[in-house]
PDB file of C-alpha atoms in Angstrom:
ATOM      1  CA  UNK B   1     -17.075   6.163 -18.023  1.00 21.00           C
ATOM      2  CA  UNK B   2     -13.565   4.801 -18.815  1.00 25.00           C
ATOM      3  CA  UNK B   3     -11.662   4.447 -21.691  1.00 29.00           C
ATOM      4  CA  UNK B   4      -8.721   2.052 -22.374  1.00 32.00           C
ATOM      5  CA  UNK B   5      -5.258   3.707 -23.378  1.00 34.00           C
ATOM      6  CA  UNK B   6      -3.685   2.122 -27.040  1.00 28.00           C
ATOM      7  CA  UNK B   7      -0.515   0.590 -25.270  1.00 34.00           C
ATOM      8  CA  UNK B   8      -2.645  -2.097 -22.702  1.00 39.00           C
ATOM      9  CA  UNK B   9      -1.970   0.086 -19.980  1.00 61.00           C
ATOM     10  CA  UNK B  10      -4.956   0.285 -17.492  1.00 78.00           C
ATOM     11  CA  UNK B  11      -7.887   2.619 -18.384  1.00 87.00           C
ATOM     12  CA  UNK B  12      -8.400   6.898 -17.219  1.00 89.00           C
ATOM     13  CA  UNK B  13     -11.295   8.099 -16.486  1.00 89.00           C
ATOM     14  CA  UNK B  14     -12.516  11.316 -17.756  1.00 86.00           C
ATOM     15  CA  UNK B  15     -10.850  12.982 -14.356  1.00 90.00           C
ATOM     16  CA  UNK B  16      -7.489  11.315 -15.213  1.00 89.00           C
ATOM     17  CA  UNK B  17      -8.152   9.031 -12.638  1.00 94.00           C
ATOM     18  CA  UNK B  18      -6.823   5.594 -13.087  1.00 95.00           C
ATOM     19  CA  UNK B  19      -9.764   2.829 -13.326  1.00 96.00           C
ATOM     20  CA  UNK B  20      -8.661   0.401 -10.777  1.00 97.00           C
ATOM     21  CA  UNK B  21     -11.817  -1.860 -10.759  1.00 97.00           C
ATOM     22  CA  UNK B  22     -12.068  -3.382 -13.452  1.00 96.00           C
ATOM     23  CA  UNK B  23     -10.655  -6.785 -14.445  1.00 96.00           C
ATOM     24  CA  UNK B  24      -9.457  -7.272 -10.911  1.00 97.00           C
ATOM     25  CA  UNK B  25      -9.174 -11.134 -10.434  1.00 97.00           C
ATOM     26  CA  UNK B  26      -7.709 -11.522 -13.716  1.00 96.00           C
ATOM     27  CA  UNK B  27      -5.169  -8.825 -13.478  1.00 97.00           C
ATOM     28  CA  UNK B  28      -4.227 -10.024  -9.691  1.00 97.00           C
ATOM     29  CA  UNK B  29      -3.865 -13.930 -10.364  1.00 97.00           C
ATOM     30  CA  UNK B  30      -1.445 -13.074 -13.574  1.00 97.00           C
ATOM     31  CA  UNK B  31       0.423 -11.031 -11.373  1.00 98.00           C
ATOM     32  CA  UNK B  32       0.784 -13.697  -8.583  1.00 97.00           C
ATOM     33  CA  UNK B  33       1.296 -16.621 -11.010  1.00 97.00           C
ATOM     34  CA  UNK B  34       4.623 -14.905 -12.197  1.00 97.00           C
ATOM     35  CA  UNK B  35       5.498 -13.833  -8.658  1.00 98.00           C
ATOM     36  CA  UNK B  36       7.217 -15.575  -6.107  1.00 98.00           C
ATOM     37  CA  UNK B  37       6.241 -14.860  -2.338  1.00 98.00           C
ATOM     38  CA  UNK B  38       8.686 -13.779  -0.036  1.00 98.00           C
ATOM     39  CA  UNK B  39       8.512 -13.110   3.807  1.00 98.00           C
ATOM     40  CA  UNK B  40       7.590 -10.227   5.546  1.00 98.00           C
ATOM     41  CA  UNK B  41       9.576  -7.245   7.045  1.00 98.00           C
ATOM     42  CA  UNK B  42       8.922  -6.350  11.003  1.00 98.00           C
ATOM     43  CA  UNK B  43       8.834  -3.254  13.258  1.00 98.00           C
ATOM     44  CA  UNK B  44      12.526  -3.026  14.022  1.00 97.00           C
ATOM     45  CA  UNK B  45      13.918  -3.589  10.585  1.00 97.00           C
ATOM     46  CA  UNK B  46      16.406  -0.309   9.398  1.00 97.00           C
ATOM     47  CA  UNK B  47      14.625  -0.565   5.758  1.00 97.00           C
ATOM     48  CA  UNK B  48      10.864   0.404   7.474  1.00 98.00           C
ATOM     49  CA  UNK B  49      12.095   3.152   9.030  1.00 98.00           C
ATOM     50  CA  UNK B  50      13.711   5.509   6.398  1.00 98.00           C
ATOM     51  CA  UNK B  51      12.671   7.284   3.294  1.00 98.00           C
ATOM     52  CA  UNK B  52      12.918   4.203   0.535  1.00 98.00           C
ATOM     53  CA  UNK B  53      14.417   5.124  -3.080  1.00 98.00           C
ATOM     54  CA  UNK B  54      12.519   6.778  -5.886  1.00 98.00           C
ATOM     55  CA  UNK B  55      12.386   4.471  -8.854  1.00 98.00           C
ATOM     56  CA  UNK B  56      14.233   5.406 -11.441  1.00 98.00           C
ATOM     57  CA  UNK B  57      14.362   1.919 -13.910  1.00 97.00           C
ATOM     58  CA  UNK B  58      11.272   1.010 -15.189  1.00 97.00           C
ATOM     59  CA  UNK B  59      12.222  -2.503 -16.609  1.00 97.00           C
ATOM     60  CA  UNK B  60      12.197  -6.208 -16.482  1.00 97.00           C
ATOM     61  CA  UNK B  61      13.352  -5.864 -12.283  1.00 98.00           C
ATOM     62  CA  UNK B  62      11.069  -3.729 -11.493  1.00 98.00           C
ATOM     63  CA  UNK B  63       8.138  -5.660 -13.048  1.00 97.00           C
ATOM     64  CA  UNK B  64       9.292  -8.769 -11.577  1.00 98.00           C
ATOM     65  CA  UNK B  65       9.463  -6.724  -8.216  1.00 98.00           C
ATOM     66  CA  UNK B  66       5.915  -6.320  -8.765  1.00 98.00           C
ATOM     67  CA  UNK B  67       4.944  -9.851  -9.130  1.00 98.00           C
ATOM     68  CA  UNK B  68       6.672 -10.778  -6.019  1.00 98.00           C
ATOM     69  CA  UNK B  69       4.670  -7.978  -3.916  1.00 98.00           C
ATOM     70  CA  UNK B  70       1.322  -9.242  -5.365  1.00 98.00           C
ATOM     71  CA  UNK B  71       2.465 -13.072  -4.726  1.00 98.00           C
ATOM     72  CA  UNK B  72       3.261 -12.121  -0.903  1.00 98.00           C
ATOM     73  CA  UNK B  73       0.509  -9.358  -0.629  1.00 98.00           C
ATOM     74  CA  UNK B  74      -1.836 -12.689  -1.445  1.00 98.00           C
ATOM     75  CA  UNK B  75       0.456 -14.932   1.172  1.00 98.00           C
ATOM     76  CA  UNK B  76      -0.388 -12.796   3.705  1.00 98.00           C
ATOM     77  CA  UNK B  77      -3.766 -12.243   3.391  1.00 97.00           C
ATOM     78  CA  UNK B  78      -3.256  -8.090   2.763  1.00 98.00           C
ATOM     79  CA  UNK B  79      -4.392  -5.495   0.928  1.00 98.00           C
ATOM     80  CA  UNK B  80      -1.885  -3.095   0.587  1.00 98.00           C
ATOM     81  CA  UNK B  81       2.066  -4.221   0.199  1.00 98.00           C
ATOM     82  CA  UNK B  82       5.104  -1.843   0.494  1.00 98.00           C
ATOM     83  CA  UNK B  83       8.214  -2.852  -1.462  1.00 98.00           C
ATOM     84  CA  UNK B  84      10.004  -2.604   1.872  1.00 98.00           C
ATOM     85  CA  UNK B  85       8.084  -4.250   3.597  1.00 98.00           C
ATOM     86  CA  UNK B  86      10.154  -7.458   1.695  1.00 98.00           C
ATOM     87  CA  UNK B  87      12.813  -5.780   2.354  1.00 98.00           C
ATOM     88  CA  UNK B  88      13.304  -3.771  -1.068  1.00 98.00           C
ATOM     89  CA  UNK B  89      14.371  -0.208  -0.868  1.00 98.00           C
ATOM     90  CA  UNK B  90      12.410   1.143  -3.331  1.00 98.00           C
ATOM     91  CA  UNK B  91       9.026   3.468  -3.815  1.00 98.00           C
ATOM     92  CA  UNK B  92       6.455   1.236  -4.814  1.00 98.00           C
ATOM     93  CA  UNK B  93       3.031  -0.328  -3.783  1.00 98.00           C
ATOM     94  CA  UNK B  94       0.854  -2.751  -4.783  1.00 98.00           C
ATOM     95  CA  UNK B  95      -2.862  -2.265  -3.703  1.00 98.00           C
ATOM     96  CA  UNK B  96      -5.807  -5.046  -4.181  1.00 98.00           C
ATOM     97  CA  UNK B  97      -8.385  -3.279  -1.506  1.00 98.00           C
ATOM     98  CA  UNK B  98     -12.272  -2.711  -1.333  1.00 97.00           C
ATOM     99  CA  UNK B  99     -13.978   0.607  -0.611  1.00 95.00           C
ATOM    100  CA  UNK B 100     -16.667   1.320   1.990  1.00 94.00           C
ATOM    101  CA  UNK B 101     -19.123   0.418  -0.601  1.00 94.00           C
ATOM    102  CA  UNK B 102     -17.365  -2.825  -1.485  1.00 94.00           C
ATOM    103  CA  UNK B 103     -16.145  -1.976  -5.386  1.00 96.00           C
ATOM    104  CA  UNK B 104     -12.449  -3.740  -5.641  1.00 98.00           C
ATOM    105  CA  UNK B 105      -9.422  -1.861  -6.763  1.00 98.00           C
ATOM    106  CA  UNK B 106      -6.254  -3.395  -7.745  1.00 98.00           C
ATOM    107  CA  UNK B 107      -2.988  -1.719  -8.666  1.00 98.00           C
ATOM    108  CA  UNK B 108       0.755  -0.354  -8.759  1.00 98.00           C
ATOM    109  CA  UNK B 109       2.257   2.816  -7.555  1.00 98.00           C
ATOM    110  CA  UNK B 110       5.494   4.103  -8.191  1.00 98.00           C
ATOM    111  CA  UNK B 111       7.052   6.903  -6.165  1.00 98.00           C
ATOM    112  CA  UNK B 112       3.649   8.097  -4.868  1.00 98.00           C
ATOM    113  CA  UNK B 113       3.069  11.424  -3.313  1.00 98.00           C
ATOM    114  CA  UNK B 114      -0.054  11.934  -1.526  1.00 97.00           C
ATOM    115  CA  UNK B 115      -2.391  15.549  -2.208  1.00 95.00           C
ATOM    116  CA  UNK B 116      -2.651  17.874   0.267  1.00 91.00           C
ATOM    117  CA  UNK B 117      -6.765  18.043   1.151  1.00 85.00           C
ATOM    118  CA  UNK B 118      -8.545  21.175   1.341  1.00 85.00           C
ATOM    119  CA  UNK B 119      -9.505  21.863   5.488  1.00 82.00           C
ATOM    120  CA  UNK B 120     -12.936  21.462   4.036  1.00 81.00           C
ATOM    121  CA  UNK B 121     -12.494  17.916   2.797  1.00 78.00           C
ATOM    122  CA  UNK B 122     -10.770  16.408   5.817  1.00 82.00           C
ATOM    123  CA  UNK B 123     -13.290  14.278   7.423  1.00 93.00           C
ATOM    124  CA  UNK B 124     -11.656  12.084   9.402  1.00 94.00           C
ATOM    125  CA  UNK B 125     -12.420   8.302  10.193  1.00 95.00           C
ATOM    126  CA  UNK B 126     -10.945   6.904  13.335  1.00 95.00           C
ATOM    127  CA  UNK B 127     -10.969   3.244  12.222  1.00 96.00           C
ATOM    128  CA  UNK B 128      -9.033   0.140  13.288  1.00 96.00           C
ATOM    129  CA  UNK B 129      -5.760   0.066  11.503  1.00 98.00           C
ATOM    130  CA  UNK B 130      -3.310  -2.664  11.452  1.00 98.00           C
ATOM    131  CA  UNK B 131       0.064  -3.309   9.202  1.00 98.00           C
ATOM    132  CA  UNK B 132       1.575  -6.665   8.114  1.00 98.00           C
ATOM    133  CA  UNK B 133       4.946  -5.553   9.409  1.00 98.00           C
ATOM    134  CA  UNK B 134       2.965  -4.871  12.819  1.00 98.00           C
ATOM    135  CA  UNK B 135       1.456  -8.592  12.988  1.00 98.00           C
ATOM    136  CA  UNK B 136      -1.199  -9.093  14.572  1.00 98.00           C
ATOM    137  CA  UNK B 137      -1.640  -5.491  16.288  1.00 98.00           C
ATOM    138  CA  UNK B 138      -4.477  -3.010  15.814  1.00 98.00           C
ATOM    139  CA  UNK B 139      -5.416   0.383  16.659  1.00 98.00           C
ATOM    140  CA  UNK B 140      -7.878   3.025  16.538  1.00 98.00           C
ATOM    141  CA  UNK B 141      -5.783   5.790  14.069  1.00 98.00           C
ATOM    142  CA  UNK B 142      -8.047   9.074  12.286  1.00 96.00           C
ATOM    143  CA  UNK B 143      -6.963   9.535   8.707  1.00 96.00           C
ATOM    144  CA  UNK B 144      -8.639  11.464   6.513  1.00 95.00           C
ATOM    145  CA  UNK B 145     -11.680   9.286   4.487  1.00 95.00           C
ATOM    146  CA  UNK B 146     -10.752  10.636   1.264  1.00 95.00           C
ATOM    147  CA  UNK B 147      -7.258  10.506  -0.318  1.00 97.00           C
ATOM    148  CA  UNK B 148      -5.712  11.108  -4.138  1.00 97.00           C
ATOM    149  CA  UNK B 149      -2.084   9.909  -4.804  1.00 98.00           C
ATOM    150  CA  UNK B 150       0.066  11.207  -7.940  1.00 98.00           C
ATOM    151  CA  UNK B 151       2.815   8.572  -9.022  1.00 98.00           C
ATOM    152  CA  UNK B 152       3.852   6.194 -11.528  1.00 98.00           C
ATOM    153  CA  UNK B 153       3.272   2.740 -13.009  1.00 97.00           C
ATOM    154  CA  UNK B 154       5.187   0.082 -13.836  1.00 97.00           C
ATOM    155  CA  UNK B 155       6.269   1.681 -17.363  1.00 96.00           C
ATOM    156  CA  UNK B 156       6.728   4.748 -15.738  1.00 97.00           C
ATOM    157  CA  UNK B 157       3.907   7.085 -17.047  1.00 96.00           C
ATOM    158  CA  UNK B 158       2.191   9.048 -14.710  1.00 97.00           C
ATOM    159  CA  UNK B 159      -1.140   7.893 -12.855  1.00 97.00           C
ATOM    160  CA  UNK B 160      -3.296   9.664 -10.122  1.00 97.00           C
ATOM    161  CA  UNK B 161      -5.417   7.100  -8.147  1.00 98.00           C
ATOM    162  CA  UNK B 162      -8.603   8.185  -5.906  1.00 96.00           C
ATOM    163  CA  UNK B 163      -9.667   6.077  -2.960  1.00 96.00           C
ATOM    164  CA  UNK B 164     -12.620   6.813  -0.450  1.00 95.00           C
ATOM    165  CA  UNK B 165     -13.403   4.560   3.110  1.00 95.00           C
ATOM    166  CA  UNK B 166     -11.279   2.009   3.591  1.00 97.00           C
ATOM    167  CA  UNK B 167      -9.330   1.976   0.130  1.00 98.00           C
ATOM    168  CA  UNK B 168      -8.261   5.883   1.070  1.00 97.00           C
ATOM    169  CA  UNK B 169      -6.774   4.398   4.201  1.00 98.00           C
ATOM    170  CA  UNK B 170      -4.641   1.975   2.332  1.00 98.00           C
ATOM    171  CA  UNK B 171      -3.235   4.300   0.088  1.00 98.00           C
ATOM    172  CA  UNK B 172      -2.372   6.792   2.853  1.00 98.00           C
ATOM    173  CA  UNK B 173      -1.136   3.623   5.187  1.00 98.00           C
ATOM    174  CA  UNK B 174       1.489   2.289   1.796  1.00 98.00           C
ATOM    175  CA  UNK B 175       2.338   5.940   1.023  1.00 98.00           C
ATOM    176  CA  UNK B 176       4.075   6.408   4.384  1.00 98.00           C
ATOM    177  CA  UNK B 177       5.531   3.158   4.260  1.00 98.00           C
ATOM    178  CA  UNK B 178       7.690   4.465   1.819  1.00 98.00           C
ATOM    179  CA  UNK B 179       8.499   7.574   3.770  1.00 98.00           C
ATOM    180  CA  UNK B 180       9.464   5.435   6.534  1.00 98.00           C
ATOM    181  CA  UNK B 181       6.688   5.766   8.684  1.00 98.00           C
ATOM    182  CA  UNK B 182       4.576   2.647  10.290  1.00 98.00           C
ATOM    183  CA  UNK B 183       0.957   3.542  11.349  1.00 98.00           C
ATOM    184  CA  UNK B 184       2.432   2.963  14.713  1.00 98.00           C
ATOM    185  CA  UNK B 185       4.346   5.848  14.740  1.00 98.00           C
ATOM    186  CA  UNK B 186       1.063   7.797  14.728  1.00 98.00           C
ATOM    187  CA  UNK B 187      -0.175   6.361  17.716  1.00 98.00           C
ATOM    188  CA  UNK B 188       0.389   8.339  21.412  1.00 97.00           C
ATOM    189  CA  UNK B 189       2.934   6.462  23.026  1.00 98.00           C
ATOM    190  CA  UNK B 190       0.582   4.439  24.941  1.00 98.00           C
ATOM    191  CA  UNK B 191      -1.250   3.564  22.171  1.00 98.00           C
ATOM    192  CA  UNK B 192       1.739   2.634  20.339  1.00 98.00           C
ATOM    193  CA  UNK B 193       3.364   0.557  23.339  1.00 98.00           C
ATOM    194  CA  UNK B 194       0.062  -1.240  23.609  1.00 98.00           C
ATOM    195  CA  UNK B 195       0.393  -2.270  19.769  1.00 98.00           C
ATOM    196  CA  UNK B 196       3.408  -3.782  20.215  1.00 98.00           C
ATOM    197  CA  UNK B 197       2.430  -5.434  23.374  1.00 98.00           C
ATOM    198  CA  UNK B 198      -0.656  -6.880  21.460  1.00 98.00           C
ATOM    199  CA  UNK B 199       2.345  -8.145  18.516  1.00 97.00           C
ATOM    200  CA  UNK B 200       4.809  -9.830  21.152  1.00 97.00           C
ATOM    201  CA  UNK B 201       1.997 -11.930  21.970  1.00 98.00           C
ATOM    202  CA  UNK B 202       0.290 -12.737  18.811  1.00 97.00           C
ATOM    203  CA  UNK B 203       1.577 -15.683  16.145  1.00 97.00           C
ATOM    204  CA  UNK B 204       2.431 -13.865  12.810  1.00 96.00           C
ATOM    205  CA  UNK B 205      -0.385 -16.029   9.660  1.00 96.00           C
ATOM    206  CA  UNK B 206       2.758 -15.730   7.751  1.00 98.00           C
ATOM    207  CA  UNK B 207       6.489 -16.126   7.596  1.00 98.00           C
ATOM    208  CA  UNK B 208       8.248 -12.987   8.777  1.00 98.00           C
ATOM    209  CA  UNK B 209      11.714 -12.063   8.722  1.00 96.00           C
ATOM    210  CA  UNK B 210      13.002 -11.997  11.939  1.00 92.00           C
ATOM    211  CA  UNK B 211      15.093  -8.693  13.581  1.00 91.00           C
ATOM    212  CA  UNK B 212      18.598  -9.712  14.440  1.00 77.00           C
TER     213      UNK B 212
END
């Protein structure tokens, strides 16, 4: 059961989770329609592979920050969008994913820091992963098929967002975007080489912004 907050901010549950599933399509297309798409980071860029900013300004920028992400999240055909992964420097996501049993969940993360699990809830799933700043590339990675992430909205109030399946990969895959890490950097090294083997021959679905 969910309940709406006063100020038109999305709903809690009675956890303190965020409700991310409801309204979806509406709350996606507004964001889009203000956004403009822009072209995708790649392996190689300096701003994938360092710690982005904390946001600090939770304003008119930032919000329009957040269009753009959705607008280019929807360009490329993802489900999860870094803000450096258009080259922004900041700690932010944008997320419109389905879970494992196909319920849609749509949202913003600021400066998100991912829960430690307890030994006893690490199950791990050893899925396919791939990355839109890793086009067209995929490996086998084990993540943990549970995750809980503590941040921020766009206004700056505190959230806490649960994901199971495949949405509790995203979350963990966007968080460590912003930590610098790309899911390739997980990989063995032969795993990793044979990602970016599989990349170097593949043709990008959308515009990318190519490595001097």
């Amino acid at each position: 059961m969910s309940q709406q907050e006063t100020d038109g901010r999305i709903g809690v549950d009675d956890e303190g989770f965020i409700v991310d599933t409801e309204d979806c399509e509406e709350r996606e297309a507004a964001y889009r329609a203000r956004g403009t798409s822009r072209p995708i980071t790649v392996v190689g860029n300096p701003v994938l592979h360092k710690e982005c900013k904390d946001v600090t300004e939770f304003g008119d920028e930032l919000a329009q920050l957040i269009d753009d992400m959705f607008a280019s999240q929807k360009t490329a055909e993802g489900v999860g969008l870094a803000a450096n992964q258009i080259g922004v420097d900041l700690k932010v996501f944008v997320y419109d994913c389905p879970d494992d049993d196909g319920n849609r969940h749509t949202g913003v993360v600021c400066n998100p820091v991912l829960e430690e699990l307890a030994p006893e809830a690490r199950v791990l799933d050893d899925s396919n992963e791939g990355c839109l700043s890793v086009p067209t590339a995929y490996a086998s990675l084990a993540r943990p098929d549970c995750a809980v992430v503590r941040g921020q909205d766009a206004q700056g109030n505190p959230i806490k967002v649960r994901g199971s399946g495949y949405f509790a990969r995203c979350l963990q895959h966007e968080t460590d975007h912003l930590y610098g890490y790309l899911y390739i950097d997980r990989l063995s090294k032969r795993d990793r080489k044979d990602a970016l083997r599989q990349m170097e021959e593949g043709t990008p679905r959308y515009e990318t912004v190519p490595n001097d």
